[in-house]
């Protein structure tokens, strides 16, 4: 997997965490670098750990399904992407993501980090079928998510929640396009 594709994937995966970080920033009266770092570490850590876990699960089955691995990657990425698109356009109560507002308590952050990184687990499974150096890839995803989540706290504090659904929409589109790219490359349509 080339660096541009990995970067695009990392950005797509981090959009849920970015959206929740925007909510965190929105509900904080005063943000500090420390608060942004805490949010970034939680989300970045889980966005790195979940694909690693998915990869470790996926390699257990890799030899048995290599003939259809590109289809699995395509379906998983499209499913995740469509789910993100659906969430972005759904008229859900904005209080859901901001339910615990400014709280950075471990219990609250753990639940949010797990919820925003489930899709990364599925992507990790697809990594088991692709030519990916897993440790650099998950580290890169974690760093990108860390940076975007930290920035999301500031964006939320300054601009409010108007960019939250756009972030999820962009993330969904990116994941669908990556799934299509993987499929088309394996079918020999893209070089």
C-alpha positions as CSV (number, residue, x, y, z in Angstrom):
1,X,0.0,0.0,0.0
2,X,1.5,3.3,-1.1
3,X,1.9,6.3,1.3
4,X,-0.9,8.4,-0.4
5,X,-3.4,5.5,-0.1
6,X,-2.4,4.9,3.5
7,X,-2.8,8.7,4.3
8,X,-6.2,8.8,2.6
9,X,-7.3,5.8,4.6
10,X,-6.0,7.2,7.8
11,X,-7.9,10.5,7.2
12,X,-11.1,8.6,6.3
13,X,-10.8,6.4,9.5
14,X,-10.1,9.4,11.7
15,X,-13.2,11.4,10.7
16,X,-15.5,9.8,13.3
17,X,-12.9,10.6,16.0
18,X,-12.5,14.1,14.5
19,X,-16.3,14.6,14.7
20,X,-16.4,13.5,18.3
21,X,-13.4,15.8,19.1
22,X,-15.3,18.7,17.6
23,X,-18.1,17.9,20.0
24,X,-15.7,17.8,22.9
25,X,-14.3,21.2,21.9
26,X,-17.8,22.6,21.5
27,X,-18.6,21.7,25.1
28,X,-15.4,22.9,26.7
29,X,-15.4,26.4,28.0
30,X,-11.6,26.6,27.9
31,X,-9.4,24.3,25.9
32,X,-5.7,23.7,26.6
33,X,-3.0,21.9,24.8
34,X,-3.2,19.2,27.5
35,X,-6.9,18.6,26.8
36,X,-6.3,18.3,23.1
37,X,-3.4,15.9,23.7
38,X,-5.6,13.7,25.9
39,X,-8.3,13.5,23.3
40,X,-5.7,12.9,20.6
41,X,-4.0,10.1,22.6
42,X,-7.3,8.3,23.3
43,X,-8.5,8.4,19.7
44,X,-5.1,8.0,18.1
45,X,-4.2,5.1,20.3
46,X,-7.4,3.2,19.6
47,X,-7.3,4.0,15.9
48,X,-3.8,2.4,15.9
49,X,-4.7,-0.6,18.1
50,X,-7.9,-1.7,16.5
51,X,-6.5,-2.2,13.0
52,X,-3.6,-4.2,14.6
53,X,-6.1,-6.4,16.3
54,X,-8.1,-6.8,13.1
55,X,-4.9,-7.7,11.2
56,X,-4.0,-10.3,13.8
57,X,-7.5,-11.8,13.5
58,X,-7.4,-11.6,9.7
59,X,-4.1,-13.4,9.2
60,X,-5.7,-16.4,10.8
61,X,-7.9,-16.8,7.7
62,X,-5.7,-15.2,5.0
63,X,-4.5,-18.4,3.4
64,X,-8.0,-19.8,3.0
65,X,-9.5,-16.8,1.2
66,X,-6.8,-15.1,-0.8
67,X,-8.7,-15.7,-4.0
68,X,-11.5,-13.3,-2.8
69,X,-9.5,-11.0,-0.6
70,X,-10.0,-7.9,-2.8
71,X,-13.8,-8.5,-2.7
72,X,-13.6,-8.7,1.1
73,X,-11.7,-5.5,1.4
74,X,-14.1,-3.8,-1.1
75,X,-17.2,-4.9,0.8
76,X,-15.9,-4.0,4.2
77,X,-14.6,-0.6,3.2
78,X,-17.9,0.2,1.3
79,X,-20.0,-1.0,4.2
80,X,-18.1,1.2,6.6
81,X,-18.2,4.1,4.2
82,X,-21.9,3.8,3.6
83,X,-22.5,3.6,7.3
84,X,-20.6,6.8,7.8
85,X,-22.6,8.5,5.0
86,X,-25.8,7.3,6.6
87,X,-24.8,8.7,9.9
88,X,-23.7,12.0,8.3
89,X,-27.1,12.6,6.7
90,X,-29.3,11.2,9.5
91,X,-31.1,13.8,11.5
92,X,-29.9,12.5,14.9
93,X,-30.0,14.6,18.0
94,X,-26.7,16.5,18.2
95,X,-26.6,15.9,21.9
96,X,-25.7,12.2,21.3
97,X,-22.1,12.8,20.5
98,X,-21.8,15.6,23.1
99,X,-23.6,13.6,25.8
100,X,-20.6,13.7,28.2
101,X,-19.6,17.1,26.9
102,X,-16.3,18.3,28.2
103,X,-15.6,15.2,30.3
104,X,-12.2,13.6,29.7
105,X,-12.7,10.9,32.3
106,X,-11.2,7.6,31.4
107,X,-14.6,5.8,31.3
108,X,-16.1,8.3,28.9
109,X,-13.0,8.5,26.7
110,X,-12.7,4.7,26.6
111,X,-16.3,4.3,25.4
112,X,-15.9,7.0,22.7
113,X,-12.5,5.7,21.6
114,X,-13.9,2.2,21.1
115,X,-17.0,3.5,19.4
116,X,-15.0,5.6,16.9
117,X,-12.5,2.9,16.1
118,X,-14.7,-0.2,15.4
119,X,-14.4,0.6,11.7
120,X,-10.6,0.5,12.1
121,X,-10.9,-3.1,13.3
122,X,-12.6,-4.1,10.0
123,X,-9.9,-2.2,8.1
124,X,-7.3,-4.1,10.0
125,X,-8.9,-7.3,8.7
126,X,-8.5,-6.1,5.2
127,X,-4.8,-5.3,5.9
128,X,-4.3,-9.0,6.4
129,X,-5.2,-9.6,2.8
130,X,-3.2,-6.7,1.3
131,X,0.5,-6.0,1.0
132,X,0.7,-3.8,4.1
133,X,3.6,-3.5,6.6
134,X,1.3,-3.5,9.6
135,X,3.3,-1.7,12.3
136,X,4.2,1.3,10.2
137,X,0.7,1.4,8.9
138,X,-1.1,1.4,12.2
139,X,1.5,3.8,13.7
140,X,0.7,6.2,10.8
141,X,-3.0,5.9,11.3
142,X,-2.6,6.5,15.0
143,X,-0.5,9.7,14.4
144,X,-2.9,11.1,11.8
145,X,-5.9,10.4,14.1
146,X,-4.0,12.0,17.0
147,X,-3.3,15.1,15.1
148,X,-6.8,15.4,13.6
149,X,-8.5,14.7,16.9
150,X,-6.4,17.3,18.7
151,X,-7.2,19.8,16.0
152,X,-10.9,18.8,16.2
153,X,-11.0,19.9,19.8
154,X,-9.9,23.4,18.7
155,X,-12.2,23.5,15.7
156,X,-15.1,22.6,17.9
157,X,-14.3,25.2,20.4
158,X,-13.9,27.9,17.8
159,X,-16.4,27.0,15.1
160,X,-19.0,24.8,16.7
161,X,-20.6,21.6,15.5
162,X,-21.4,22.7,11.9
163,X,-18.5,20.7,10.5
164,X,-19.2,17.5,12.3
165,X,-21.5,15.9,9.7
166,X,-19.3,17.1,6.8
167,X,-16.4,15.3,8.4
168,X,-18.3,12.0,8.6
169,X,-19.6,12.5,5.0
170,X,-16.0,13.0,3.8
171,X,-14.8,10.0,5.7
172,X,-17.5,7.8,4.2
173,X,-16.8,8.9,0.7
174,X,-13.0,8.3,1.2
175,X,-13.5,4.8,2.5
176,X,-15.9,3.8,-0.4
177,X,-13.4,5.2,-3.0
178,X,-10.5,3.3,-1.4
179,X,-12.6,0.1,-1.4
180,X,-13.3,0.6,-5.1
181,X,-9.6,1.4,-5.8
182,X,-8.5,-1.9,-4.1
183,X,-11.1,-3.9,-6.1
184,X,-10.2,-2.2,-9.5
185,X,-6.5,-2.8,-8.9
186,X,-7.0,-6.5,-8.2
187,X,-9.2,-6.8,-11.2
188,X,-6.5,-5.3,-13.3
189,X,-8.5,-2.2,-14.3
190,X,-6.3,0.2,-12.4
191,X,-2.5,-0.1,-12.7
